[in-house]
CSV table of C-alpha atoms in Angstrom, one decimal:
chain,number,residue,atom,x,y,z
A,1,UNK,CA,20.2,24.0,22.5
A,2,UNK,CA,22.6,22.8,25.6
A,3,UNK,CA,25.6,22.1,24.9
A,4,UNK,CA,28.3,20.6,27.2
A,5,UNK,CA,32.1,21.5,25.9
A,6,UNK,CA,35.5,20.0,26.7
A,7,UNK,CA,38.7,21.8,26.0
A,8,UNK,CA,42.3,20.2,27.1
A,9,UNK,CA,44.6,20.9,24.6
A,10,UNK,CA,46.3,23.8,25.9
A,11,UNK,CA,47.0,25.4,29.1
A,12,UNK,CA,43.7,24.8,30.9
A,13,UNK,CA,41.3,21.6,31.5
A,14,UNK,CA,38.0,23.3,30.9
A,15,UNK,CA,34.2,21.8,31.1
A,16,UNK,CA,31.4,23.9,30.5
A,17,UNK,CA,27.2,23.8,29.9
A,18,UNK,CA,25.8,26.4,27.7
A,19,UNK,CA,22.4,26.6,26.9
A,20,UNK,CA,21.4,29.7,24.2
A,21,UNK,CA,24.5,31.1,24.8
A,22,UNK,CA,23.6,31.6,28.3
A,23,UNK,CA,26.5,29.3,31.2
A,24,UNK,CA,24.7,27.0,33.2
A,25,UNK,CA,27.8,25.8,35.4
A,26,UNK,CA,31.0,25.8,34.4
A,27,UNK,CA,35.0,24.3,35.6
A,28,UNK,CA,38.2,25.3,34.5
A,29,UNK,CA,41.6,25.4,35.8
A,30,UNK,CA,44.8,27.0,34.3
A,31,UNK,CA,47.2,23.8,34.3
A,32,UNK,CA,49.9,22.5,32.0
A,33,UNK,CA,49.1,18.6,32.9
A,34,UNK,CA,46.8,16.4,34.9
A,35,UNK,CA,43.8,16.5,32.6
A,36,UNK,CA,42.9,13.4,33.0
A,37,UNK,CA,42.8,13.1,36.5
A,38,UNK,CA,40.7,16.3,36.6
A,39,UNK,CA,38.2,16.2,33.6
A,40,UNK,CA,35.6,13.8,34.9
A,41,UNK,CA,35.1,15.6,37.9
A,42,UNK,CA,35.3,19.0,35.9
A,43,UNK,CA,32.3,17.4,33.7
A,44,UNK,CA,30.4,16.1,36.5
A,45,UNK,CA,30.2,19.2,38.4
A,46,UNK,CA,29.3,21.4,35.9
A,47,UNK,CA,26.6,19.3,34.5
A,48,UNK,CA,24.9,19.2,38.2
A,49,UNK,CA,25.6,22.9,38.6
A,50,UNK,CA,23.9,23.3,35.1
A,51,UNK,CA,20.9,21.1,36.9
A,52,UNK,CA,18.6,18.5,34.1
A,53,UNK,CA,21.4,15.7,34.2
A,54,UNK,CA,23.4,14.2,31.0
A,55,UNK,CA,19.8,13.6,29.7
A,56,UNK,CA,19.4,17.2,29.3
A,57,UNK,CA,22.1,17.8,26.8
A,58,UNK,CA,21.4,17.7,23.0
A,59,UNK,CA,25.5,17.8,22.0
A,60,UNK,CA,28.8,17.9,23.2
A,61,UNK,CA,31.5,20.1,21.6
A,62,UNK,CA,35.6,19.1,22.1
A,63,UNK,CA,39.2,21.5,21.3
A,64,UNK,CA,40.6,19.2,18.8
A,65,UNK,CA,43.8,21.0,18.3
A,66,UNK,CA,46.6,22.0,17.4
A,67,UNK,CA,47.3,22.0,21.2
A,68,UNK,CA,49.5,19.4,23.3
A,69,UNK,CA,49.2,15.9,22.0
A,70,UNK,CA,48.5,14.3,25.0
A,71,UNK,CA,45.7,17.0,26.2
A,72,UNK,CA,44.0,16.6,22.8
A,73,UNK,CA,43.8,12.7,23.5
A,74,UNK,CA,42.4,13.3,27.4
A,75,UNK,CA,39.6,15.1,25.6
A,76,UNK,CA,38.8,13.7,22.7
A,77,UNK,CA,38.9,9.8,24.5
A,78,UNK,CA,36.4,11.1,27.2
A,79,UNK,CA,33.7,13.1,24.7
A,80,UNK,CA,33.7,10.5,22.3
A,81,UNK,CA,33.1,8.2,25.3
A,82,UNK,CA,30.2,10.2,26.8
A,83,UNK,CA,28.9,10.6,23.3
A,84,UNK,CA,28.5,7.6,22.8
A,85,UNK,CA,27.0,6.6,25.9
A,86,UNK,CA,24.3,9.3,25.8
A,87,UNK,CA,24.0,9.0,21.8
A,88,UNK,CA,24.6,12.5,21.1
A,89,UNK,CA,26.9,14.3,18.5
A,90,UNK,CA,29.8,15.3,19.0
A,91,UNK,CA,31.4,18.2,17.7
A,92,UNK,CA,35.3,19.1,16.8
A,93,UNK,CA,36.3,22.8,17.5
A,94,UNK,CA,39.4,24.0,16.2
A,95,UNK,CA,41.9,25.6,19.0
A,96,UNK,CA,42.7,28.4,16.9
A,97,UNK,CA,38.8,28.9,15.8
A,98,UNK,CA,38.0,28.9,20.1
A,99,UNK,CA,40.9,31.6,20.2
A,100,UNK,CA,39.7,33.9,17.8
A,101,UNK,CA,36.4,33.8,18.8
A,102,UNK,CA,37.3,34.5,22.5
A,103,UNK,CA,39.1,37.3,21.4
A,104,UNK,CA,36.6,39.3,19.0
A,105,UNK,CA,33.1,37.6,19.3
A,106,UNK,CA,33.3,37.0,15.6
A,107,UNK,CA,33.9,40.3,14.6
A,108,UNK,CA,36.8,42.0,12.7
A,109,UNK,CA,40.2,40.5,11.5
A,110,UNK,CA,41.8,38.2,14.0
A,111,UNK,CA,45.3,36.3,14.0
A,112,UNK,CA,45.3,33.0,16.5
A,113,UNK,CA,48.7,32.3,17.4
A,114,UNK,CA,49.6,29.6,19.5
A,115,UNK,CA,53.3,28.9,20.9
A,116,UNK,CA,54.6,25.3,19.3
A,117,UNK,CA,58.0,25.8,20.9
A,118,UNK,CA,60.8,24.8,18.7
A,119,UNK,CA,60.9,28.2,16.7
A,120,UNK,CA,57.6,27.0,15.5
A,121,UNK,CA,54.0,28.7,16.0
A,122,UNK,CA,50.2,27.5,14.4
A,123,UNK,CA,48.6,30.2,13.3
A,124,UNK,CA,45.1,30.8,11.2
A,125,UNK,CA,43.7,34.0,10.2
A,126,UNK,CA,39.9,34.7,10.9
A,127,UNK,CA,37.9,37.5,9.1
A,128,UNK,CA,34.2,38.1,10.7
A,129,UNK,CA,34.4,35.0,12.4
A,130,UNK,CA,35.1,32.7,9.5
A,131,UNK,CA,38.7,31.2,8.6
A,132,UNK,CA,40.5,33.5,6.3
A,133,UNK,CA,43.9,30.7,5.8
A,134,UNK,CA,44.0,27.4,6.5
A,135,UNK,CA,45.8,26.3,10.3
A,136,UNK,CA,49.5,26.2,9.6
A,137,UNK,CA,52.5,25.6,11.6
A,138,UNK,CA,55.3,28.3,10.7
A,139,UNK,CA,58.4,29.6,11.8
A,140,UNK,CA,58.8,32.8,13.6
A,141,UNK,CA,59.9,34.3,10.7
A,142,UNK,CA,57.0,33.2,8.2
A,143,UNK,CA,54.9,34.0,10.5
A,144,UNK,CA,55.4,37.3,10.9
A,145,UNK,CA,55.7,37.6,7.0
A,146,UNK,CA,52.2,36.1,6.8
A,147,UNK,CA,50.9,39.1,9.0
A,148,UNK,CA,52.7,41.9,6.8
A,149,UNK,CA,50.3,44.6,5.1
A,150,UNK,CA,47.2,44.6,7.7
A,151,UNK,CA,46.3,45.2,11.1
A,152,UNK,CA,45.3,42.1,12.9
A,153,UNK,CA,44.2,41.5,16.3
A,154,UNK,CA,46.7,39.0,17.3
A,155,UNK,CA,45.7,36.7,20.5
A,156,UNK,CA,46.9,33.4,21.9
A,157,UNK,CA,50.6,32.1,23.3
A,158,UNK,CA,52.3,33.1,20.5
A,159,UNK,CA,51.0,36.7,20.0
A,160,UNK,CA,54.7,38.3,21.3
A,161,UNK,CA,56.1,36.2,19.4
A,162,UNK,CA,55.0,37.7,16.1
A,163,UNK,CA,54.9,41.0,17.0
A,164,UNK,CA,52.1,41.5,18.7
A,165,UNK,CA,51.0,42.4,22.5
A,166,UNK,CA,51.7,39.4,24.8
A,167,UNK,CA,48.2,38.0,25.5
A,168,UNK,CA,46.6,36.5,28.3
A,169,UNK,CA,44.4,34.4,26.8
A,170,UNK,CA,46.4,31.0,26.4
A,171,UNK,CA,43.3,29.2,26.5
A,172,UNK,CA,39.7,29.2,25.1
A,173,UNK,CA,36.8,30.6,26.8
A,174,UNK,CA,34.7,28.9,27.8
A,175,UNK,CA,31.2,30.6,26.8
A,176,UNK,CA,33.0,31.1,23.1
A,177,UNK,CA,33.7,27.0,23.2
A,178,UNK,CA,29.5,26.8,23.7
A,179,UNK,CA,29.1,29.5,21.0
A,180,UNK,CA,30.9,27.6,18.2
A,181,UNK,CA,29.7,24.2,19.7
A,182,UNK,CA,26.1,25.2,18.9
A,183,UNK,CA,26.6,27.0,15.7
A,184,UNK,CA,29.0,24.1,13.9
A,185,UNK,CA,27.5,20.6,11.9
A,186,UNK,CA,28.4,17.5,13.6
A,187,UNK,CA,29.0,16.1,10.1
A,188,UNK,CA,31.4,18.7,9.2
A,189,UNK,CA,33.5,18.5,12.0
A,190,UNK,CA,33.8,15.2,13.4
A,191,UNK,CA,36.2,15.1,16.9
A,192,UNK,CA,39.6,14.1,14.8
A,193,UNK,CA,42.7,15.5,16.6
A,194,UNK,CA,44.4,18.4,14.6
A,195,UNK,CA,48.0,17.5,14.0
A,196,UNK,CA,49.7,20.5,12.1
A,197,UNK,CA,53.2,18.8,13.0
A,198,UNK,CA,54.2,15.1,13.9
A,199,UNK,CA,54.5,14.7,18.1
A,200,UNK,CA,57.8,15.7,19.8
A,201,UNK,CA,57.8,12.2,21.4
A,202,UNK,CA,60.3,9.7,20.0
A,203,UNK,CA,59.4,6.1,19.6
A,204,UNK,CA,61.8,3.8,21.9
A,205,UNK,CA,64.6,2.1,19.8
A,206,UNK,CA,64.2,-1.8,21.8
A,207,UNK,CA,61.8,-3.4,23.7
A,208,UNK,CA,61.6,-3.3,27.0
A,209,UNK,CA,63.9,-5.9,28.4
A,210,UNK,CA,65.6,-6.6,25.4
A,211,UNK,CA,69.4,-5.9,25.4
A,212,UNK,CA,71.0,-3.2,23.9
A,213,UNK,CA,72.9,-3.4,20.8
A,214,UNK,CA,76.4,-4.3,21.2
A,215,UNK,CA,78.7,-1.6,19.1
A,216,UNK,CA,80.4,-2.8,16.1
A,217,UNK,CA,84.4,-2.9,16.7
C-alpha cells in the first residue's frame, strides 16, 4: 500500500510517501508557523521524489491533534481536499498515537506528552502499541499523578515537564506517520480535529467598524 501522510499540528510541517513501510520521498521542516505557505510544495515534492504521481497513491493519512489549532486546520483542509480530488480515504492519526509510535515502534509502555502551555499538558498512555487511557488534557500535577506506580517511556514536548528526560522529539516521524496510516480503518478514524481543550483565541467583542461601547456614568 502507498500511503502519502500530512502532519502540521505541532512543531514541524511534514509530508511524506510510504510504500510497505519502506520512504519513497519525504519533506519536513522544524517550524512553529507558516504551514500553509509550505505544505503544498512539501506534498508535491515528495510525491515526485516518491515517482508514480497522485495516481499512485491508494490513501492519505493526516495528525489530527491535539496540536496547535491552526496547524491542525492547514492539514486537515488540504488532505481532505486532495482526497477528495483523487477519491481516496483519508485517515485521522492521533498526535499522541504518531508520538508513541515514533518513540517505541509499538513496543513496551509509552507516555505521549505534549506541552499545552498554560500549566496544562495532553497526555495518553500506550501499552504495545495500542492506547492504554483515553487523550486527556491535565495539569502538571495530575499528570504526573497519572504516571505514579510504573515506569513509562515518556516522549514528546512535555516529557520534562512530568518528570521525565527532556525529549527531542516534538514532532512525529515521519516513517511512524506511514506505519499507523496503513495499519488504521478509514471508517474508524475519519480526519476530525482532536480538541482536548477549547482554542486560546478569543472571539472579538464588536464588529469591525462598529463603535465601541460608551461606559455607563
Amino acid at each position: 500500500m502507498r500511503v502519502l501522510v500530512i502532519d502540521t499540528a505541532l512543531d514541524a510541517c511534514t509530508a511524506g510517501v510510504f510504500e510497505d513501510g519502506r520512504a519513497l520521498g519525504v519533506r519536513s521542516e522544524v517550524m512553529a508557523r507558516g504551514h500553509s505557505e509550505r505544505l503544498g510544495g512539501f506534498v508535491r515534492d515528495a510525491v515526485a521524489e516518491a515517482g508514480g504521481g497522485f495516481e499512485a497513491l491508494d490513501r492519505i493519512g493526516v495528525t489530527v491533534g491535539p496540536g496547535s489549532f491552526t496547524g491542525l486546520r492547514v492539514g486537515l483542509a488540504f488532505a481532505q481536499g486532495l482526497g477528495a480530488a483523487l477519491d481516496l480515504p483519508v485517515v485521522g492519526v492521533s498526535t499522541l498515537e504518531a508520538l508513541a509510535r515514533s518513540a517505541d515502534g509499538g513496543q513496551g509502555a509509552t507516555a505521549a506528552v505534549i506541552d499545552a502551555r498554560r500549566g496544562q499538558v495532553y497526555l495518553q498512555l500506550f501499552e504495545a502499541g495500542r492506547p492504554a487511557s483515553e487523550p486527556e488534557a491535565l495539569s502538571l500535577e495530575d499528570a504526573v499523578a497519572r504516571l505514579s506506580g510504573r515506569a513509562w517511556r515518556i516522549t514528546g514536548s512535555g516529557a520534562a515537564l512530568v518528570g521525565g528526560e527532556p525529549s527531542t522529539l516534538t514532532a512525529p516521524d515521519p516513517a511512524a506517520l506511514g506505519t499507523l496510516t496503513a495499519a488504521l480503518d478509514p471508517t474508524t478514524r475519519p480526519p476530525r480535529p482532536l480538541y482536548l481543550r477549547a482554542p486560546d483565541a478569543i472571539p472579538p467583542t464588536r464588529l469591525p467598524g462598529q463603535a465601541r461601547p460608551v461606559p455607563a456614568a
